[in-house]
Coordinates of C-alpha atoms in Angstrom, one line a residue:
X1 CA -36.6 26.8 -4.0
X2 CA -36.6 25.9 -0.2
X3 CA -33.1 25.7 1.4
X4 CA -33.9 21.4 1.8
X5 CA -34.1 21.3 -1.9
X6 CA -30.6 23.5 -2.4
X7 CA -29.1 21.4 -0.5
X8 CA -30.0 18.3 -2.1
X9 CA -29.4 20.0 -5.7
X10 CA -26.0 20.8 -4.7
X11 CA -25.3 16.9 -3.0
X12 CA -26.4 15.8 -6.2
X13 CA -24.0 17.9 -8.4
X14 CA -21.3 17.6 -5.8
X15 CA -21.9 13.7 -6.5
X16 CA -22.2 13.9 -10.7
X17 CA -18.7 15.9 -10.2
X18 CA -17.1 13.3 -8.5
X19 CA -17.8 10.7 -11.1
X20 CA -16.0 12.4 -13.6
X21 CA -13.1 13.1 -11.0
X22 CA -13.8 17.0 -10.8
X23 CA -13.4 16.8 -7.3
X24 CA -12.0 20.6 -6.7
X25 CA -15.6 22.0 -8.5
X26 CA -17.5 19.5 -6.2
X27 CA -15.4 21.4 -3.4
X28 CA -16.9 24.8 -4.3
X29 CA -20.4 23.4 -5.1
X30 CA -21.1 22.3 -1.6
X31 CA -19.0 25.1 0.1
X32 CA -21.6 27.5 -1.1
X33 CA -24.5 25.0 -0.2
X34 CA -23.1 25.5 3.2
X35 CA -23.3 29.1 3.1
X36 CA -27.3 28.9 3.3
X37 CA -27.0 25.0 5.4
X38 CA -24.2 25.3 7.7
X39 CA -26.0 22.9 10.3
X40 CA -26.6 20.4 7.7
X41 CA -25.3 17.0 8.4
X42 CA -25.1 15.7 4.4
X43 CA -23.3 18.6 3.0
X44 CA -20.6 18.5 5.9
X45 CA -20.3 14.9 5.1
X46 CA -19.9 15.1 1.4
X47 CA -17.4 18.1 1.2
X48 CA -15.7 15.6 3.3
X49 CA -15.8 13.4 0.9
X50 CA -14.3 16.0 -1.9
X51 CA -11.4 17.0 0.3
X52 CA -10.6 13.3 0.8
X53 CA -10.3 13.2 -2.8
X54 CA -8.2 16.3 -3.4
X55 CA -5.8 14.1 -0.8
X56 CA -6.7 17.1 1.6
X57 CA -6.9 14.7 4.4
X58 CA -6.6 16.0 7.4
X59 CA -10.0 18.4 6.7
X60 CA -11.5 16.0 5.8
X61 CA -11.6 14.3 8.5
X62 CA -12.6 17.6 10.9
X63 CA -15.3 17.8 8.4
X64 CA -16.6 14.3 8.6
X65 CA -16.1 14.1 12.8
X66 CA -18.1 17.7 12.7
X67 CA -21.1 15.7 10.3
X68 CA -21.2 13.0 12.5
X69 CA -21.5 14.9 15.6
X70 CA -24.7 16.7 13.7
X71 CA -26.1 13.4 12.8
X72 CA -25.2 9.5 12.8
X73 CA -25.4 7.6 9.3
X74 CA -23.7 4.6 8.1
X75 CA -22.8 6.0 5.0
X76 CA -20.6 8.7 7.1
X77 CA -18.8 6.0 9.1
X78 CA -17.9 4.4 5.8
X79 CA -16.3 7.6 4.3
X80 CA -14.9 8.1 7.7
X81 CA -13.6 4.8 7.4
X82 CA -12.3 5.9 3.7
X83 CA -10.0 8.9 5.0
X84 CA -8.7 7.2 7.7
X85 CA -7.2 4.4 5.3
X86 CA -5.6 7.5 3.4
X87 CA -4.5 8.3 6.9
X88 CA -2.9 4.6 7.3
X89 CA -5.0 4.8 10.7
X90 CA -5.9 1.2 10.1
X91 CA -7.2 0.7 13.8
X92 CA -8.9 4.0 13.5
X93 CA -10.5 2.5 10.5
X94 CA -11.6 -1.3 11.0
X95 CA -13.6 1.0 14.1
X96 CA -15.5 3.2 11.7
X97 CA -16.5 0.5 9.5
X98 CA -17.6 -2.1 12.5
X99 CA -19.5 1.0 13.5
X100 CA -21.1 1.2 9.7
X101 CA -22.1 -2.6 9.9
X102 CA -23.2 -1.9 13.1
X103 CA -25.8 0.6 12.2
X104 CA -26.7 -1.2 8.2
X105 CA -25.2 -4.6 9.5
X106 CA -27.1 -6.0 5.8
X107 CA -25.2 -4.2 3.4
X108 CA -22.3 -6.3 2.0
X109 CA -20.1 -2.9 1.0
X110 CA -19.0 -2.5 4.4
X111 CA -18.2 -5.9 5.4
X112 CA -15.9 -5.5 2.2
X113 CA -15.0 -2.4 3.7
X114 CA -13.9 -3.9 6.6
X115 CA -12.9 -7.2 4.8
X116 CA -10.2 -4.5 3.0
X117 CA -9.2 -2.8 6.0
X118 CA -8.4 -6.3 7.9
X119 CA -6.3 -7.2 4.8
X120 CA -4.4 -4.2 5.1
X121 CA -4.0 -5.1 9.2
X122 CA -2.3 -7.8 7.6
X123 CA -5.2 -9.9 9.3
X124 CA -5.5 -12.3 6.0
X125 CA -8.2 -15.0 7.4
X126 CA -10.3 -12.6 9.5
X127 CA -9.9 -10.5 6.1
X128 CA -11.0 -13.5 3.9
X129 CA -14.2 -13.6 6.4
X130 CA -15.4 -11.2 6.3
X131 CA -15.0 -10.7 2.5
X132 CA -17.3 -13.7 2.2
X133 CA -20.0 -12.3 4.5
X134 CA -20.1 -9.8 2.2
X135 CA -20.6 -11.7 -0.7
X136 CA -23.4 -13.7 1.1
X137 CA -25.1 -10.4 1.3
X138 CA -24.3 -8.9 -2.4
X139 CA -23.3 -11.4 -4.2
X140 CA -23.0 -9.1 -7.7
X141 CA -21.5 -6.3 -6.3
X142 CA -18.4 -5.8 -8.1
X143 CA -16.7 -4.2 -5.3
X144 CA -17.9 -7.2 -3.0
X145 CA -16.3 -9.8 -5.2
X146 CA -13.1 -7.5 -6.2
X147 CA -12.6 -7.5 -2.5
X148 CA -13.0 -11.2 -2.0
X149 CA -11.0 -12.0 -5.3
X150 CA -8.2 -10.2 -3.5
X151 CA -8.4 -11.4 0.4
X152 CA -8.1 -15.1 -1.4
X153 CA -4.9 -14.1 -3.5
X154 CA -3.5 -12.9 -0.3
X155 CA -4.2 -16.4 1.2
X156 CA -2.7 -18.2 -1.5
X157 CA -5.9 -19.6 -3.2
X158 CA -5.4 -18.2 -7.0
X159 CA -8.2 -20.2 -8.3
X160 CA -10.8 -18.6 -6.1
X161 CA -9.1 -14.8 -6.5
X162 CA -9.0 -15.4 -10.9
X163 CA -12.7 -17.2 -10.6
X164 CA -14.0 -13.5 -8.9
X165 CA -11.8 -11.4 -10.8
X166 CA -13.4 -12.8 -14.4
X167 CA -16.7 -12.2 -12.5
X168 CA -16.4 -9.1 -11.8
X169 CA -15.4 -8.5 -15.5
X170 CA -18.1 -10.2 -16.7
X171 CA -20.0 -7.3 -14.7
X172 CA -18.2 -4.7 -15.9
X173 CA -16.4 -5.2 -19.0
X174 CA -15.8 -1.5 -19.7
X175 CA -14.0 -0.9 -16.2
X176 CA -9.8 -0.8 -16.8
X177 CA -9.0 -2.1 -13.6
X178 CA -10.7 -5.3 -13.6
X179 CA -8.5 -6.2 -16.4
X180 CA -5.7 -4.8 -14.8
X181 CA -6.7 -7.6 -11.7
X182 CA -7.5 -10.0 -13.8
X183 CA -4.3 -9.7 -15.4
X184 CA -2.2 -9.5 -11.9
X185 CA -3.5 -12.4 -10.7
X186 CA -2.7 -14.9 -13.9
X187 CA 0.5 -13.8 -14.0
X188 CA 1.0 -15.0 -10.0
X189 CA -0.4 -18.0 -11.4
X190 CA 1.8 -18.3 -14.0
X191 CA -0.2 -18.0 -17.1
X192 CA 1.4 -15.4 -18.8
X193 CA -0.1 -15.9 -22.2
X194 CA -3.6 -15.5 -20.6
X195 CA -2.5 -12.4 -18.9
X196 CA -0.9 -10.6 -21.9
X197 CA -4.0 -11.7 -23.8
X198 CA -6.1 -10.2 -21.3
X199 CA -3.7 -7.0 -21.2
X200 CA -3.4 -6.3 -24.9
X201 CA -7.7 -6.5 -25.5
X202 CA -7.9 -4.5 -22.3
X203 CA -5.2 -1.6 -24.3
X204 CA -7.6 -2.1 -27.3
X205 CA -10.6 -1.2 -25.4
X206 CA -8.8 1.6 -23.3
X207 CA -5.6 3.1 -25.5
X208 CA -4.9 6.1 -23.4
X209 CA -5.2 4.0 -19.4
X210 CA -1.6 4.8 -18.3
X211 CA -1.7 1.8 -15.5
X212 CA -2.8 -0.6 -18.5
X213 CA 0.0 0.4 -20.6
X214 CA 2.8 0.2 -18.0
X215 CA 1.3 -3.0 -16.9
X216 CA 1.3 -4.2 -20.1
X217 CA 5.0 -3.1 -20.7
X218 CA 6.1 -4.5 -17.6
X219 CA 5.1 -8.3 -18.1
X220 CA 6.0 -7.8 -22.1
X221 CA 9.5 -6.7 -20.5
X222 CA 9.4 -9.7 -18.4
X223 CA 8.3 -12.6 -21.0
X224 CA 10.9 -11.3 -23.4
X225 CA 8.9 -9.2 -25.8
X226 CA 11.4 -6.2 -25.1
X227 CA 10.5 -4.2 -28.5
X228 CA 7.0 -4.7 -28.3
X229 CA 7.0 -3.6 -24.4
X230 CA 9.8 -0.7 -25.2
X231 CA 7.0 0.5 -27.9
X232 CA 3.8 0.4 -24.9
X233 CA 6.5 2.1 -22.5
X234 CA 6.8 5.1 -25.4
X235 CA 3.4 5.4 -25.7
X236 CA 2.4 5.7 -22.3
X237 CA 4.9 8.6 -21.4
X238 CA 4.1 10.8 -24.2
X239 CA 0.0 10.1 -23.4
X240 CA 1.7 11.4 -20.0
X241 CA 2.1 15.3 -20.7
X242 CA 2.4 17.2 -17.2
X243 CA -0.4 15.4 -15.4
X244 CA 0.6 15.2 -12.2
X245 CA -2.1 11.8 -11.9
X246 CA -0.6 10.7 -14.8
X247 CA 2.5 10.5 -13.8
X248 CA 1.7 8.9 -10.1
X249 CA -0.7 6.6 -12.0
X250 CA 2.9 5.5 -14.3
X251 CA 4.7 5.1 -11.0
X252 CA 1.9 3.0 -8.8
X253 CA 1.7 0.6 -11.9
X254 CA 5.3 0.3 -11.5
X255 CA 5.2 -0.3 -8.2
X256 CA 1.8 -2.8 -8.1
X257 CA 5.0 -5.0 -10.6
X258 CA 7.6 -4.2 -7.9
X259 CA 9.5 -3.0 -11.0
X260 CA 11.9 -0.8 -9.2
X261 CA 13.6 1.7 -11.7
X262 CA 10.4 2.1 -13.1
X263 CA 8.7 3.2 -9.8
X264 CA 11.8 5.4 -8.7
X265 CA 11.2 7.4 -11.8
X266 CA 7.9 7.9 -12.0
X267 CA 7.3 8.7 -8.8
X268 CA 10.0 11.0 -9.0
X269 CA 8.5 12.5 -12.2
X270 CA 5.1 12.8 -10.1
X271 CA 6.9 14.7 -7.5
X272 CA 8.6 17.0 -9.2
X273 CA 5.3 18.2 -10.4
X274 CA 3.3 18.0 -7.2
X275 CA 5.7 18.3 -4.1
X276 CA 2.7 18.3 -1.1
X277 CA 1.0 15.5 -2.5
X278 CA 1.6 13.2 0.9
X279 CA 0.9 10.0 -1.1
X280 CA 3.4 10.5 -3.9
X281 CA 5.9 12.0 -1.3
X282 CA 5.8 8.9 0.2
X283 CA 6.5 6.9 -2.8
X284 CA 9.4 8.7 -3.8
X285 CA 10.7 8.7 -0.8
X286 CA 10.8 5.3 -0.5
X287 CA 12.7 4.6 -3.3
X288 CA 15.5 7.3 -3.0
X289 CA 18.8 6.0 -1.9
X290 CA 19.7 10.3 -1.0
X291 CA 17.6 9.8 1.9
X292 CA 18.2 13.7 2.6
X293 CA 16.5 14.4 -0.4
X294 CA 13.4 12.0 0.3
X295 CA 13.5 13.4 4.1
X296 CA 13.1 17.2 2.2
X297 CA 10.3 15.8 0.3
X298 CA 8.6 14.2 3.1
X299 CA 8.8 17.7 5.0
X300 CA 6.7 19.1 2.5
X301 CA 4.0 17.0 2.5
X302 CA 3.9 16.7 6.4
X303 CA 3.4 19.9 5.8
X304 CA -0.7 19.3 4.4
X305 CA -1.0 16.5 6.0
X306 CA 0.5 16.2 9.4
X307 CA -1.4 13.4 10.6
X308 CA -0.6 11.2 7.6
X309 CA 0.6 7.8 9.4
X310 CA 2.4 6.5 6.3
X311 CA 4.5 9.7 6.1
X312 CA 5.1 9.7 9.7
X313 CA 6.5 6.1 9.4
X314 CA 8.8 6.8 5.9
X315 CA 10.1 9.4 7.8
X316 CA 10.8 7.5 10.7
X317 CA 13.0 5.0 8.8
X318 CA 14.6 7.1 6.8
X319 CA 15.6 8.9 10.5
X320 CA 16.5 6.0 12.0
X321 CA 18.5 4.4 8.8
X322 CA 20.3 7.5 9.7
X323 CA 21.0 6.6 12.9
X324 CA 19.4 10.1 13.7
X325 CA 17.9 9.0 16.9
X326 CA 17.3 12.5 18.4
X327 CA 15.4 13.5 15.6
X328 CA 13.4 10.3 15.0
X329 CA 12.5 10.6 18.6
X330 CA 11.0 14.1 18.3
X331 CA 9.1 12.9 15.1
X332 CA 7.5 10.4 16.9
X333 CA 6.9 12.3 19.8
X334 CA 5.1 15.3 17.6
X335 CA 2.8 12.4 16.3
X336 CA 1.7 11.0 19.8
X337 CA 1.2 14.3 20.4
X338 CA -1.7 15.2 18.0
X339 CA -3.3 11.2 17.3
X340 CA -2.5 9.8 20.8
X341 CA -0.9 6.8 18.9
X342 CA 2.3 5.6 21.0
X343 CA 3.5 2.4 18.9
X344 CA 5.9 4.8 15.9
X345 CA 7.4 6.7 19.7
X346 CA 7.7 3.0 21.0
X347 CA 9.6 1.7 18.5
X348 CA 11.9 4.5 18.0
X349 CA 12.7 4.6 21.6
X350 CA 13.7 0.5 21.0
X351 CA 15.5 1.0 18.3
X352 CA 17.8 3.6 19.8
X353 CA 18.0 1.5 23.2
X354 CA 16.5 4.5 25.3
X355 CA 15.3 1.6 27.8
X356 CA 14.4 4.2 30.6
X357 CA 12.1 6.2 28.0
X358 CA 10.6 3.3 27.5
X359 CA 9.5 2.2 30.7
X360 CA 7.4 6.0 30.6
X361 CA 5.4 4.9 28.0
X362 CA 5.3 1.4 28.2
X363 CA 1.9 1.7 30.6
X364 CA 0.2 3.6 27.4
X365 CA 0.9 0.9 25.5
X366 CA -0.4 -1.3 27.7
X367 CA -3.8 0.2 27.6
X368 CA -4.1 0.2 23.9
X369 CA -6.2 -2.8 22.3
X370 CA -5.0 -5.8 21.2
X371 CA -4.0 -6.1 17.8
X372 CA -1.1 -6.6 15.8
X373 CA 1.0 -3.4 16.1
X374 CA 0.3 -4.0 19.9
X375 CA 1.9 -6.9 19.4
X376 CA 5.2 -5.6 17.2
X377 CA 6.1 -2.9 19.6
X378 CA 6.1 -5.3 22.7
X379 CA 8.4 -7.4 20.4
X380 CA 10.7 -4.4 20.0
X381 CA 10.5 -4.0 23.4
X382 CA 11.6 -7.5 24.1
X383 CA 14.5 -6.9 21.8
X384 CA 15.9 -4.1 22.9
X385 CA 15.9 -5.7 26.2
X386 CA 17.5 -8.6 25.3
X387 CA 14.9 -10.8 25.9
X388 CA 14.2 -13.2 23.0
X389 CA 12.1 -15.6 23.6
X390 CA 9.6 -12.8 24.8
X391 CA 10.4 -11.1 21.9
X392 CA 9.6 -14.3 19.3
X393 CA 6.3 -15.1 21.4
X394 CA 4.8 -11.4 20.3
X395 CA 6.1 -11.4 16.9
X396 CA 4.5 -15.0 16.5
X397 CA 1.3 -12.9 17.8
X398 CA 1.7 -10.7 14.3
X399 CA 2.3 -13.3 12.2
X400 CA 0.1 -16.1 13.6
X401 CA -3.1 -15.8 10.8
X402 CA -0.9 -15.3 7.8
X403 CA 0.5 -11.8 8.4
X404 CA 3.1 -10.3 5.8
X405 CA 4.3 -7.3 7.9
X406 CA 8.2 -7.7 6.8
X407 CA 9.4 -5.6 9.8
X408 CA 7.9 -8.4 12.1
X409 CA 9.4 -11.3 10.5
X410 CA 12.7 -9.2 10.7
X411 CA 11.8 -9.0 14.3
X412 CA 11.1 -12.5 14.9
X413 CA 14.3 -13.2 12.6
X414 CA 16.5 -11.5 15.3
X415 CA 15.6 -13.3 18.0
X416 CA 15.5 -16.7 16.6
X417 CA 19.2 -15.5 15.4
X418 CA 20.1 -14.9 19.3
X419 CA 18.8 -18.1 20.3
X420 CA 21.3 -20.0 17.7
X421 CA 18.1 -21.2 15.4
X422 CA 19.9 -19.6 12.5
X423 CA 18.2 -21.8 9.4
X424 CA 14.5 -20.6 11.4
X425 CA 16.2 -17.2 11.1
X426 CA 17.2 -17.4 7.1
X427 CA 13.3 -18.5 6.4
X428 CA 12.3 -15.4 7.8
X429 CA 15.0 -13.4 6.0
X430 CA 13.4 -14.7 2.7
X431 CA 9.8 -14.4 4.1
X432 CA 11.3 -10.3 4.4
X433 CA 11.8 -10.4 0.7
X434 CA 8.7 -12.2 -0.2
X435 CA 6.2 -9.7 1.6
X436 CA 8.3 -6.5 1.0
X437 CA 10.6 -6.0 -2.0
X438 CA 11.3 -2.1 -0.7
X439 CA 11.6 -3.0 2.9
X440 CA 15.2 -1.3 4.0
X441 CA 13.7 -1.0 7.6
X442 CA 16.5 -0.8 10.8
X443 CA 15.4 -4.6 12.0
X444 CA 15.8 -6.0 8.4
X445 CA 19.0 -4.1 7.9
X446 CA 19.7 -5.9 11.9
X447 CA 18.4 -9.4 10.5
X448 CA 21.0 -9.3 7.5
X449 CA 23.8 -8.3 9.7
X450 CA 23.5 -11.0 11.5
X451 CA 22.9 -14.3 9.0
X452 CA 26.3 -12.4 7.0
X453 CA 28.9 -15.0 7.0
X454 CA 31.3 -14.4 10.0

């Protein structure tokens, strides 16, 4: 067999593996591809892909930079795009994917691609664009309508979001998570008896899905079924066992309800059992009120995945809920350092009033494109300097197209409270809680303070 028909035997395996989520054998299939191809562009490309999904980020983006410098595919821009978003590099991401549509500008997976990466730049009409470009282009693509189904929730139009997510069951009736969205999205239309219908024949078809059952539990809990949903609950955590997935799958169920207690415990469950998973770090930490704890667990996973933007940022909250400037400082500096990203260094130099630090690497923020976390840190600047009506012009900026980053409407809640506009103030106090039910950032704590009764 020549060495081009190794290699594609062994992207093919790699590729059957990953379907059935054996992601650690696809890992050692294509390592030893690579022993006889270690030029070869594909392979590097796809055990890329493997250590993406064995959360191995930071590799597997080396890998996929080293495959692209061997050869330039579409395809390899999107999975760059993929570990990137694990990364919470969003800018880094909406790049890669304009640079996928920019070499296969016809296929309608990466203007969904892109589509989900605007959504999560909190960028909800470009988002909504671009998902409908890609539905021009594939217009039974399940991952094309999912995509549009969603950008629509997050503009408020249910009837379009439930119309694609029945679609895309109609598609793929055999898929859990489709009922799981369909689900989600009558319950925020409040048609609850539709969405338990839909949740208990999506259990019937799929018994052992953990996010099913804990959905299911959650909105039975909720509409007052409380033995019914204590009976799901039981069910699910003995189908459980000492899967670490299991476990995270439990507590991002929880979470996708904002059903707190629930989260906090499986997450912590999932933790216990995994400690350098970065994701699930993250999670826990998030909902720990012994933020020392949390910190310790964060530590850990900074530890695989140093790199890992949303770490970076839990720890930086935790730090500065601490009021450990010093340290948050250094955190953020160590991150500039290795991904030449100033705004987490800029905003904990604002919120601990270093105003001559600031002026150092104000210029590098400067020459950093214009976007939304532009945009925030400029804010920050503007507050820490006292000057508010700068300061509510850029966090209008954020917020202008429908954005639900809580930590700017904190902002833009501070300095609407300095300039006596304190019922503009209280909207974006509640616009806080709408578009973050775990935010206990500094400038929401600061927005609180402020709107107490004197």
């Amino acid at each position: 067999m020549s060495i081009f028909d190794q290699t594609t035997a062994a992207i093919e395996r790699a590729k059957a593996l990953v379907k059935l989520r054996r992601y650690a054998e696809s890992k050692v299939v294509l390592e030893k591809a690579l022993l006889i191809a270690p030029d070869d562009g594909d392979l590097i490309a796809e055990l890329a892909r493997s250590h993406y999904h064995l959360a191995d980020y930071d590799p597997a983006l080396q890998l996929i930079d080293r495959a692209l410098g061997i050869k330039v595919a579409a395809w390899m821009y999107r999975v760059r795009g993929m570990i990137l978003t694990a990364l919470c590099r969003i800018d880094d991401t909406i790049e890669a994917v304009e640079k996928a549509i920019e070499l296969a500008p016809d296929l309608g997976a990466h203007h969904a691609a892109l589509a989900k990466a605007l959504r999560m730049d909190r960028r909800a009409e470009a988002a909504l664009a671009a998902a409908r470009r890609a539905v021009e282009l594939d217009p039974e693509s399940t991952f094309v309508l999912r995509e549009l189904g969603q950008c629509a929730f997050d503009v408020g139009d249910l009837e379009l979001a439930i119309k694609c997510a029945r679609r895309v069951l109609e598609l793929a009736p055999d898929e859990s998570s489709y009922h799981s969205n369909l689900a989600e999205m009558l319950v925020a239309a409040s048609r609850i008896d539709e969405a338990l219908h839909v949740l208990r024949n999506a259990v019937a078809r799929n018994p052992t899905d953990l996010w099913l059952l804990m959905q299911l539990a959650i909105e039975l809990d909720r509409a007052g079924h409380q033995e019914e949903s204590r009976r799901v609950e039981d069910g699910a955590v003995r189908l459980a066992g000492r899967k670490f997935d299991n476990w995270s799958d439990l507590g991002a169920a929880a979470e996708s309800r904002e059903d707190r207690a629930r989260a906090e415990k499986y997450f912590a469950r999932a933790h216990q059992l995994k400690p350098s998973d970065p994701d699930s770090a993250a999670s826990y930490a998030t909902f720990l009120d012994d933020h020392d704890v949390g910190l310790e667990a964060l530590e850990r996973a900074l530890a695989k995945a140093p790199t890992h933007q949303q770490l970076t940022g839990t720890k930086l909250s935790l730090l500065k809920q601490l009021g450990r400037w010093d340290e948050a400082i250094e955190t953020a500096t160590a991150y500039y350092e290795k991904t030449q990203r100033v705004e987490p260094l800029i905003s904990a130099l604002a919120s601990a009033g270093r105003l001559d630090e600031l002026a150092r690497y104000e210029p590098v923020l400067e020459q950093t494109k214009d976007g939304h976390d532009k945009y925030e840190e400029q804010g920050n600047i503007a507050l820490a300097r006292g000057q508010w009506t700068l300061a509510e012009e850029k966090f209008r900026l954020v917020l202008k197209d429908g954005s639900s980053c809580c930590c700017s409407w904190a902002g833009l809640g501070v300095a609407l409270c300095e300039q006596g506009r304190r019922e503009e103030a209280q909207a974006c106090e509640r616009a806080v809680a709408k578009h973050s039910w775990t935010c206990r950032c500094v400038m929401g704590n600061a927005l609180r303070k402020r709107l107490e009764p004197s």
